[in-house]
mmCIF file with all atom_site columns, C-alpha atoms in Angstrom:
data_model
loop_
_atom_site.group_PDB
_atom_site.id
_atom_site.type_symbol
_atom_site.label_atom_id
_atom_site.label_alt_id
_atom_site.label_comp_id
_atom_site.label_asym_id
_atom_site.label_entity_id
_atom_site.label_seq_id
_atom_site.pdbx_PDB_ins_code
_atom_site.Cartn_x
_atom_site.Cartn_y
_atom_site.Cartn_z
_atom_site.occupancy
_atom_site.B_iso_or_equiv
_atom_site.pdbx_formal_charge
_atom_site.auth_seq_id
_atom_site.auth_comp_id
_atom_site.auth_asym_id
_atom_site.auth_atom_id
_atom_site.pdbx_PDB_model_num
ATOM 1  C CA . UNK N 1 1  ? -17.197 1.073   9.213   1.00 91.00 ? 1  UNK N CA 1
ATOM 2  C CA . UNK N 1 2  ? -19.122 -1.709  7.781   1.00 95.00 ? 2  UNK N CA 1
ATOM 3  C CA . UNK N 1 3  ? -21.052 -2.131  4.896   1.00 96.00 ? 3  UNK N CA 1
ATOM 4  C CA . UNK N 1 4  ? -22.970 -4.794  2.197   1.00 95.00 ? 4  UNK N CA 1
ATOM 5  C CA . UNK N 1 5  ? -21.765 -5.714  -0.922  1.00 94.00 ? 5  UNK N CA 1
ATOM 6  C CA . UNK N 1 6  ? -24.949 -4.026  -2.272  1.00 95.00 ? 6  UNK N CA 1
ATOM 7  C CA . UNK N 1 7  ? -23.606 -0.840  -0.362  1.00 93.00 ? 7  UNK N CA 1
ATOM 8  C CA . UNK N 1 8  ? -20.568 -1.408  -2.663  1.00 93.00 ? 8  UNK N CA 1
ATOM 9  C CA . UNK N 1 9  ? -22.326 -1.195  -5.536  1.00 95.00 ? 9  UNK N CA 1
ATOM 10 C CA . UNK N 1 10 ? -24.825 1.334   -5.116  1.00 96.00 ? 10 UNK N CA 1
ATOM 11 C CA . UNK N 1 11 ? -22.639 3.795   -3.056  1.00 96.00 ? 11 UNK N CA 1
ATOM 12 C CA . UNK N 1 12 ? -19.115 2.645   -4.045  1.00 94.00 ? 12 UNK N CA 1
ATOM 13 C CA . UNK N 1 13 ? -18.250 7.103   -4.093  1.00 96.00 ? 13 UNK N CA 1
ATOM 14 C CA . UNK N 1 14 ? -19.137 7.118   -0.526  1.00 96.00 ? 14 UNK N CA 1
ATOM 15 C CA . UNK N 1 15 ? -17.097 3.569   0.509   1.00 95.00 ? 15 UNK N CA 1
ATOM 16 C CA . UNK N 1 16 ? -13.798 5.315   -1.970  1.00 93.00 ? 16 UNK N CA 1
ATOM 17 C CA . UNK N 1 17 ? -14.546 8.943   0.078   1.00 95.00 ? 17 UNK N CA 1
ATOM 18 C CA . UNK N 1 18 ? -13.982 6.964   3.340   1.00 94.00 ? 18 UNK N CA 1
ATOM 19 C CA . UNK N 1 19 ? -11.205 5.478   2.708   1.00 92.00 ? 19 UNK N CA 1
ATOM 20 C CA . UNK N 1 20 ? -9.453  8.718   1.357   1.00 91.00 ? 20 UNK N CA 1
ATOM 21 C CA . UNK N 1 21 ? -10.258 9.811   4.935   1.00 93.00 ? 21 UNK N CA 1
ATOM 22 C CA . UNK N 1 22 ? -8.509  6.972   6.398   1.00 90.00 ? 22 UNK N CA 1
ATOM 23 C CA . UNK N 1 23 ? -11.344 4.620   7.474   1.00 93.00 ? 23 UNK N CA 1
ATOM 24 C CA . UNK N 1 24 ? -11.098 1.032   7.415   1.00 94.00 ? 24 UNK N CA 1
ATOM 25 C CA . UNK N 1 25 ? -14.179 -0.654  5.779   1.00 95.00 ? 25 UNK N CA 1
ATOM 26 C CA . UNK N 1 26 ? -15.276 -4.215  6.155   1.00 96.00 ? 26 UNK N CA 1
ATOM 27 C CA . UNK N 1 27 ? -17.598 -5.949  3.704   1.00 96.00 ? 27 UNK N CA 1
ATOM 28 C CA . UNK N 1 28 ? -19.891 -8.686  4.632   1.00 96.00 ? 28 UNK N CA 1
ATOM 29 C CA . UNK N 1 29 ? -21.974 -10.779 2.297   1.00 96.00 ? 29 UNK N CA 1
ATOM 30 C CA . UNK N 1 30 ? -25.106 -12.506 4.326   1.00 95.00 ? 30 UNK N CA 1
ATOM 31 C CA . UNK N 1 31 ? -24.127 -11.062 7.739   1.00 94.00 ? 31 UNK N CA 1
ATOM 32 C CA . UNK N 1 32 ? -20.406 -12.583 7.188   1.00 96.00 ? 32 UNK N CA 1
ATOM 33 C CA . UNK N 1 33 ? -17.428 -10.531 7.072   1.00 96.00 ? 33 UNK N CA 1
ATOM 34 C CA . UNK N 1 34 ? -15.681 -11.425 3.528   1.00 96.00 ? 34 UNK N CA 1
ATOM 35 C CA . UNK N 1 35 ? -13.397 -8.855  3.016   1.00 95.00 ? 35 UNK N CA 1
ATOM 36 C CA . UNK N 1 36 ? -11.898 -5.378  4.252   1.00 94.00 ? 36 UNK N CA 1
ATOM 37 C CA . UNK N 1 37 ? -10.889 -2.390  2.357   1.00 92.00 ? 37 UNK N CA 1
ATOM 38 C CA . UNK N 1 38 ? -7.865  -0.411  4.060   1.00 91.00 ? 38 UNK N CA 1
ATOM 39 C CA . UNK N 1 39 ? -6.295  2.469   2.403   1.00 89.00 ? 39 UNK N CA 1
ATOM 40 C CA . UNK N 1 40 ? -3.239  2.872   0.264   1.00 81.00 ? 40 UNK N CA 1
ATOM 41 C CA . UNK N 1 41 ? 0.031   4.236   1.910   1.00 74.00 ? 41 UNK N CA 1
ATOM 42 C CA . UNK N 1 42 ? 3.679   4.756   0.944   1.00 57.00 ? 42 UNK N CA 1
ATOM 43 C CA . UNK N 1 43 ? 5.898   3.603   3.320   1.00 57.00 ? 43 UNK N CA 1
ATOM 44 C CA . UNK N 1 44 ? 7.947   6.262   5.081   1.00 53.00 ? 44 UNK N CA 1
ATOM 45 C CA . UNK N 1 45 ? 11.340  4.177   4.744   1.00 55.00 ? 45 UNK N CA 1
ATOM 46 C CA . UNK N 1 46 ? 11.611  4.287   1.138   1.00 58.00 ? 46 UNK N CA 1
ATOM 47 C CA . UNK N 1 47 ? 8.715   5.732   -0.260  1.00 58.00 ? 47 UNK N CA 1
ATOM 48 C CA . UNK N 1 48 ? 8.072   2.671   -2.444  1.00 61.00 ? 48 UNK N CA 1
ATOM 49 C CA . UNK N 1 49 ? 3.843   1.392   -1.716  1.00 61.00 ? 49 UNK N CA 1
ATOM 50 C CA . UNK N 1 50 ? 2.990   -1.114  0.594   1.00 58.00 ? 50 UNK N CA 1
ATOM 51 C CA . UNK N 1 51 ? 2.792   -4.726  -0.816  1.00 58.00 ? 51 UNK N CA 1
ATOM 52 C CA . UNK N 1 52 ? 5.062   -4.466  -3.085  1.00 63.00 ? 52 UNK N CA 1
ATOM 53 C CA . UNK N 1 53 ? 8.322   -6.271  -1.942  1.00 69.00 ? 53 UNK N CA 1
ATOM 54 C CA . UNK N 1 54 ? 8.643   -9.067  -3.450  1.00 74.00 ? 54 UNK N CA 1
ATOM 55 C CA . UNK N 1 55 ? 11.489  -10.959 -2.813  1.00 76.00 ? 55 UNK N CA 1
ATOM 56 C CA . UNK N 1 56 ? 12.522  -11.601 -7.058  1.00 77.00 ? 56 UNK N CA 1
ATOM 57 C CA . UNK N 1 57 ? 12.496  -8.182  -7.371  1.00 77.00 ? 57 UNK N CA 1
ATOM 58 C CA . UNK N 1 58 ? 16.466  -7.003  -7.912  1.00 77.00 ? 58 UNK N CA 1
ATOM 59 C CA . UNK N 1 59 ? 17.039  -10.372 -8.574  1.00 78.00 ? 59 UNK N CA 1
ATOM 60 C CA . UNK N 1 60 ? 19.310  -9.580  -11.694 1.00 74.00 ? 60 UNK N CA 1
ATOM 61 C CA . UNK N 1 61 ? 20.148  -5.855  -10.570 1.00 76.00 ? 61 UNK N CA 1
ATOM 62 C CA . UNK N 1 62 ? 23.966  -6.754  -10.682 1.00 79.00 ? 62 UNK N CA 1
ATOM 63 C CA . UNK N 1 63 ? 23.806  -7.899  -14.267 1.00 77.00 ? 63 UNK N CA 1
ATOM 64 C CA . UNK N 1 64 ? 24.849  -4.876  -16.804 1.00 77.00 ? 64 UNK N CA 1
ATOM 65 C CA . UNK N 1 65 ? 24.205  -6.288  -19.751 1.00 77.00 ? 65 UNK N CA 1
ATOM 66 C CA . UNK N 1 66 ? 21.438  -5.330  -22.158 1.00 80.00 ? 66 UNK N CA 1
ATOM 67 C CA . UNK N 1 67 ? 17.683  -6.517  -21.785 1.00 81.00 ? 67 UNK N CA 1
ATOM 68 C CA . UNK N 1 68 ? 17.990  -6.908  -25.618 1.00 86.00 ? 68 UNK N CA 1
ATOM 69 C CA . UNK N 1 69 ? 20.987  -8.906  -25.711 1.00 86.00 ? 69 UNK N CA 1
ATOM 70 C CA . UNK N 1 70 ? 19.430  -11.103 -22.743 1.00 83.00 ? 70 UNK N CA 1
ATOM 71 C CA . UNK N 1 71 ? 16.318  -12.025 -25.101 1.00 86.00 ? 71 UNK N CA 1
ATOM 72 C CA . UNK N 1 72 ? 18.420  -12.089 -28.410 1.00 89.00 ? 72 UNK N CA 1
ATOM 73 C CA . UNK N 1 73 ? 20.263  -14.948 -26.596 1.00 87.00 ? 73 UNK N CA 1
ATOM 74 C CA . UNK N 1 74 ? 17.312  -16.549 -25.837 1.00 88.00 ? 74 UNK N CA 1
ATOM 75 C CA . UNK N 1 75 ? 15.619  -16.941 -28.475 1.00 92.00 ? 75 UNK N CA 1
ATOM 76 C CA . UNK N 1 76 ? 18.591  -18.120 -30.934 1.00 90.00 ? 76 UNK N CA 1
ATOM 77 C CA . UNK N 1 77 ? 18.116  -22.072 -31.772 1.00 89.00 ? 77 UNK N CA 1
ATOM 78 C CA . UNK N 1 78 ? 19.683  -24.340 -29.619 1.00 84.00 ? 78 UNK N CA 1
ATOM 79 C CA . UNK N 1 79 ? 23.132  -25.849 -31.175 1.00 81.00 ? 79 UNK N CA 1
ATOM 80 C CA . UNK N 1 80 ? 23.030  -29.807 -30.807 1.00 82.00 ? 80 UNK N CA 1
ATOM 81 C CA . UNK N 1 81 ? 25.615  -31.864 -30.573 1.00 69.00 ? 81 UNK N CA 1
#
């Protein structure tokens, strides 16, 4: 499906109603394609939502120490020498 950015704006319940039934919709802007709406899935593997792995996320998982602690430490002055 294709439609304006005006169509965005003056039917954006009809655009969101299309992609809940799994339509892909392109957008142009002057007769140009500028972007394309796709719906929003969960991956089957792990349930987690596409787009989201990001390779510093778990970075620190092995750590066990407190998130507290980490910032306490952090934000104490520096000891010079």
């Amino acid at each position: 499906m294709e439609a304006t950015t005006k169509d965005m704006r003056l039917h954006s319940r009809e655009l969101l109603a299309a992609i809940d039934r799994g339509e892909e919709i392109v957008i142009t802007y002057h007769g140009r394609k500028r972007a394309r709406l796709v719906p929003f899935t969960l991956r089957e593997e792990n349930g987690r939502e596409e787009g989201t792995r990001n390779p510093l996320f778990g970075l620190w998982s092995d750590r066990t120490g407190s998130v507290d602690d980490q910032v306490r430490r952090m934000r104490q002055p520096r000891a010079f020498d």
